[in-house]
mmCIF file of C-alpha atoms in Angstrom:
data_model
loop_
_atom_site.group_PDB
_atom_site.id
_atom_site.type_symbol
_atom_site.label_atom_id
_atom_site.label_comp_id
_atom_site.label_asym_id
_atom_site.label_seq_id
_atom_site.Cartn_x
_atom_site.Cartn_y
_atom_site.Cartn_z
ATOM 1 C CA UNK A 1 -15.211 1.015 -0.409
ATOM 2 C CA UNK A 2 -14.286 4.616 0.199
ATOM 3 C CA UNK A 3 -15.154 4.357 3.913
ATOM 4 C CA UNK A 4 -12.683 1.512 4.424
ATOM 5 C CA UNK A 5 -9.989 3.352 2.492
ATOM 6 C CA UNK A 6 -10.439 6.474 4.611
ATOM 7 C CA UNK A 7 -10.391 4.624 7.927
ATOM 8 C CA UNK A 8 -7.278 2.725 6.775
ATOM 9 C CA UNK A 9 -5.513 6.087 6.431
ATOM 10 C CA UNK A 10 -5.715 6.754 10.188
ATOM 11 C CA UNK A 11 -2.290 5.250 11.054
ATOM 12 C CA UNK A 12 -0.614 7.413 8.401
ATOM 13 C CA UNK A 13 -2.413 10.532 9.630
ATOM 14 C CA UNK A 14 -1.303 9.815 13.198
ATOM 15 C CA UNK A 15 2.279 9.376 11.951
ATOM 16 C CA UNK A 16 2.101 12.869 10.423
ATOM 17 C CA UNK A 17 1.120 14.340 13.809
ATOM 18 C CA UNK A 18 3.886 12.453 15.631
ATOM 19 C CA UNK A 19 6.837 13.356 13.431
ATOM 20 C CA UNK A 20 9.711 14.790 15.479
ATOM 21 C CA UNK A 21 9.286 18.241 13.885
ATOM 22 C CA UNK A 22 5.491 18.115 13.563
ATOM 23 C CA UNK A 23 5.062 21.371 15.492
ATOM 24 C CA UNK A 24 7.878 23.207 13.719
ATOM 25 C CA UNK A 25 7.162 25.920 11.151
ATOM 26 C CA UNK A 26 7.734 23.720 8.082
ATOM 27 C CA UNK A 27 5.480 20.879 9.261
ATOM 28 C CA UNK A 28 2.864 22.383 11.552
ATOM 29 C CA UNK A 29 0.206 22.879 8.858
ATOM 30 C CA UNK A 30 0.529 19.241 7.746
ATOM 31 C CA UNK A 31 0.229 18.068 11.352
ATOM 32 C CA UNK A 32 -2.781 20.279 12.040
ATOM 33 C CA UNK A 33 -4.442 19.161 8.801
ATOM 34 C CA UNK A 34 -3.871 15.551 9.828
ATOM 35 C CA UNK A 35 -5.501 16.303 13.205
ATOM 36 C CA UNK A 36 -8.558 17.769 11.445
ATOM 37 C CA UNK A 37 -8.655 14.860 8.980
ATOM 38 C CA UNK A 38 -8.687 12.355 11.827
ATOM 39 C CA UNK A 39 -11.535 14.323 13.419
ATOM 40 C CA UNK A 40 -13.504 14.218 10.157
ATOM 41 C CA UNK A 41 -12.987 10.472 9.794
ATOM 42 C CA UNK A 42 -14.108 9.879 13.382
ATOM 43 C CA UNK A 43 -17.109 12.171 12.938
ATOM 44 C CA UNK A 44 -18.350 11.009 9.541
ATOM 45 C CA UNK A 45 -17.006 7.463 9.333
ATOM 46 C CA UNK A 46 -16.749 6.100 12.878
ATOM 47 C CA UNK A 47 -18.606 2.893 12.037
ATOM 48 C CA UNK A 48 -15.593 1.810 9.967
ATOM 49 C CA UNK A 49 -13.124 2.483 12.796
ATOM 50 C CA UNK A 50 -12.741 -0.670 14.874
ATOM 51 C CA UNK A 51 -11.520 0.897 18.130
ATOM 52 C CA UNK A 52 -13.154 4.334 18.141
ATOM 53 C CA UNK A 53 -12.609 5.168 21.817
ATOM 54 C CA UNK A 54 -8.924 4.301 21.643
ATOM 55 C CA UNK A 55 -8.516 6.359 18.461
ATOM 56 C CA UNK A 56 -10.353 9.313 20.053
ATOM 57 C CA UNK A 57 -8.084 9.089 23.100
ATOM 58 C CA UNK A 58 -5.018 9.303 20.859
ATOM 59 C CA UNK A 59 -6.630 11.994 18.686
ATOM 60 C CA UNK A 60 -6.839 14.397 21.648
ATOM 61 C CA UNK A 61 -3.034 14.330 21.741
ATOM 62 C CA UNK A 62 -2.911 15.619 18.140
ATOM 63 C CA UNK A 63 -4.331 18.944 19.348
ATOM 64 C CA UNK A 64 -3.946 21.902 19.598
ATOM 65 C CA UNK A 65 -4.596 23.493 16.223
ATOM 66 C CA UNK A 66 -3.145 26.977 16.626
ATOM 67 C CA UNK A 67 -1.924 27.863 13.138
ATOM 68 C CA UNK A 68 -4.310 26.472 10.540
ATOM 69 C CA UNK A 69 -7.510 28.526 10.543
ATOM 70 C CA UNK A 70 -9.108 26.134 8.047
ATOM 71 C CA UNK A 71 -8.351 22.976 10.046
ATOM 72 C CA UNK A 72 -9.268 24.387 13.471
ATOM 73 C CA UNK A 73 -13.069 24.536 13.012
ATOM 74 C CA UNK A 74 -13.208 20.842 12.073
ATOM 75 C CA UNK A 75 -11.002 19.689 14.921
ATOM 76 C CA UNK A 76 -12.652 21.816 17.600
ATOM 77 C CA UNK A 77 -16.215 21.215 16.388
ATOM 78 C CA UNK A 78 -15.530 17.503 16.791
ATOM 79 C CA UNK A 79 -14.034 18.143 20.232
ATOM 80 C CA UNK A 80 -17.153 20.135 21.191
ATOM 81 C CA UNK A 81 -19.338 17.242 20.032
ATOM 82 C CA UNK A 82 -17.329 14.800 22.146
ATOM 83 C CA UNK A 83 -17.597 17.091 25.178
ATOM 84 C CA UNK A 84 -21.357 17.467 24.686
ATOM 85 C CA UNK A 85 -21.631 13.652 24.569
ATOM 86 C CA UNK A 86 -19.391 13.435 27.662
ATOM 87 C CA UNK A 87 -17.245 10.993 25.711
ATOM 88 C CA UNK A 88 -15.032 9.105 28.197
ATOM 89 C CA UNK A 89 -11.953 9.487 25.987
ATOM 90 C CA UNK A 90 -12.243 13.273 26.323
ATOM 91 C CA UNK A 91 -13.619 13.459 29.853
ATOM 92 C CA UNK A 92 -10.648 11.423 31.114
ATOM 93 C CA UNK A 93 -8.359 14.065 29.570
ATOM 94 C CA UNK A 94 -10.532 17.061 30.404
ATOM 95 C CA UNK A 95 -7.674 19.200 31.699
ATOM 96 C CA UNK A 96 -5.676 18.650 28.513
ATOM 97 C CA UNK A 97 -8.714 19.372 26.316
ATOM 98 C CA UNK A 98 -9.398 22.624 28.193
ATOM 99 C CA UNK A 99 -5.808 23.813 27.729
ATOM 100 C CA UNK A 100 -5.937 22.961 24.002
ATOM 101 C CA UNK A 101 -9.142 25.015 23.690
ATOM 102 C CA UNK A 102 -7.500 27.922 25.521
ATOM 103 C CA UNK A 103 -4.485 27.768 23.203
ATOM 104 C CA UNK A 104 -6.688 27.853 20.091
ATOM 105 C CA UNK A 105 -8.713 30.781 21.422
ATOM 106 C CA UNK A 106 -5.529 32.707 22.148
ATOM 107 C CA UNK A 107 -4.136 31.909 18.689
ATOM 108 C CA UNK A 108 -7.410 33.113 17.142
ATOM 109 C CA UNK A 109 -7.786 29.970 15.034
ATOM 110 C CA UNK A 110 -11.343 29.767 16.397
ATOM 111 C CA UNK A 111 -13.674 32.531 15.258
ATOM 112 C CA UNK A 112 -17.369 33.389 15.259
ATOM 113 C CA UNK A 113 -19.867 30.581 15.790
ATOM 114 C CA UNK A 114 -17.150 27.961 16.123
ATOM 115 C CA UNK A 115 -15.510 29.920 18.944
ATOM 116 C CA UNK A 116 -18.899 30.441 20.619
ATOM 117 C CA UNK A 117 -19.718 26.738 20.383
ATOM 118 C CA UNK A 118 -16.349 25.575 21.714
ATOM 119 C CA UNK A 119 -16.458 28.084 24.598
ATOM 120 C CA UNK A 120 -19.893 26.703 25.517
ATOM 121 C CA UNK A 121 -18.506 23.182 25.349
ATOM 122 C CA UNK A 122 -15.472 24.199 27.438
ATOM 123 C CA UNK A 123 -17.763 25.672 30.111
ATOM 124 C CA UNK A 124 -19.667 22.379 30.123
ATOM 125 C CA UNK A 125 -16.364 20.474 30.332
ATOM 126 C CA UNK A 126 -15.223 22.516 33.337
ATOM 127 C CA UNK A 127 -18.480 21.769 35.171
ATOM 128 C CA UNK A 128 -18.893 18.129 34.131
ATOM 129 C CA UNK A 129 -15.281 17.186 34.854
ATOM 130 C CA UNK A 130 -14.983 19.313 37.993
ATOM 131 C CA UNK A 131 -12.011 21.227 36.613
ATOM 132 C CA UNK A 132 -10.489 24.277 38.253
ATOM 133 C CA UNK A 133 -10.317 26.554 35.206
ATOM 134 C CA UNK A 134 -8.294 29.205 37.047
ATOM 135 C CA UNK A 135 -5.677 26.645 38.068
ATOM 136 C CA UNK A 136 -5.392 25.390 34.471
ATOM 137 C CA UNK A 137 -5.201 28.937 33.097
ATOM 138 C CA UNK A 138 -2.460 29.771 35.590
ATOM 139 C CA UNK A 139 -0.167 27.356 33.717
ATOM 140 C CA UNK A 140 -0.529 29.441 30.537
ATOM 141 C CA UNK A 141 1.095 32.753 29.560
ATOM 142 C CA UNK A 142 -0.652 35.904 30.895
ATOM 143 C CA UNK A 143 -1.849 36.987 27.423
ATOM 144 C CA UNK A 144 -3.505 33.586 26.924
ATOM 145 C CA UNK A 145 -5.186 33.852 30.333
ATOM 146 C CA UNK A 146 -6.506 37.310 29.454
ATOM 147 C CA UNK A 147 -7.865 36.220 26.061
ATOM 148 C CA UNK A 148 -9.557 33.108 27.454
ATOM 149 C CA UNK A 149 -11.096 34.997 30.400
ATOM 150 C CA UNK A 150 -12.578 37.482 27.897
ATOM 151 C CA UNK A 151 -14.280 34.597 26.067
ATOM 152 C CA UNK A 152 -15.592 33.106 29.287
ATOM 153 C CA UNK A 153 -16.939 36.439 30.532
#
């Protein structure tokens, strides 16, 4: 069936995100599309994925999406859903997830309702995971800190 075919593509999609030059100019859109594709498979087809939590844990490492404005809403909407569910695979990597959200906000790949939803989820993440948002932001460039603080009001 189609569902089995799609879930069988996960290893190939992960390979795309892990290529040595995956974050370089020539490959970044393919890597970010693969990240969003994995998110879609996990969101819409998780019953056909045998080890969902393990796949979600590895998926977090395929973020951030900071170039592809079409892929970002899918990836970060799925991340927001996982945060809202307090998914252990995300909560155990809460600091990393927060930084990836900050990077996407600064890159402006998140806009409008998607940005509003992910900021709400990030606020929830900070509280639920007991993160020190200021300490995490301090590791980022000043312009990123400024942009993220504007979103968080």
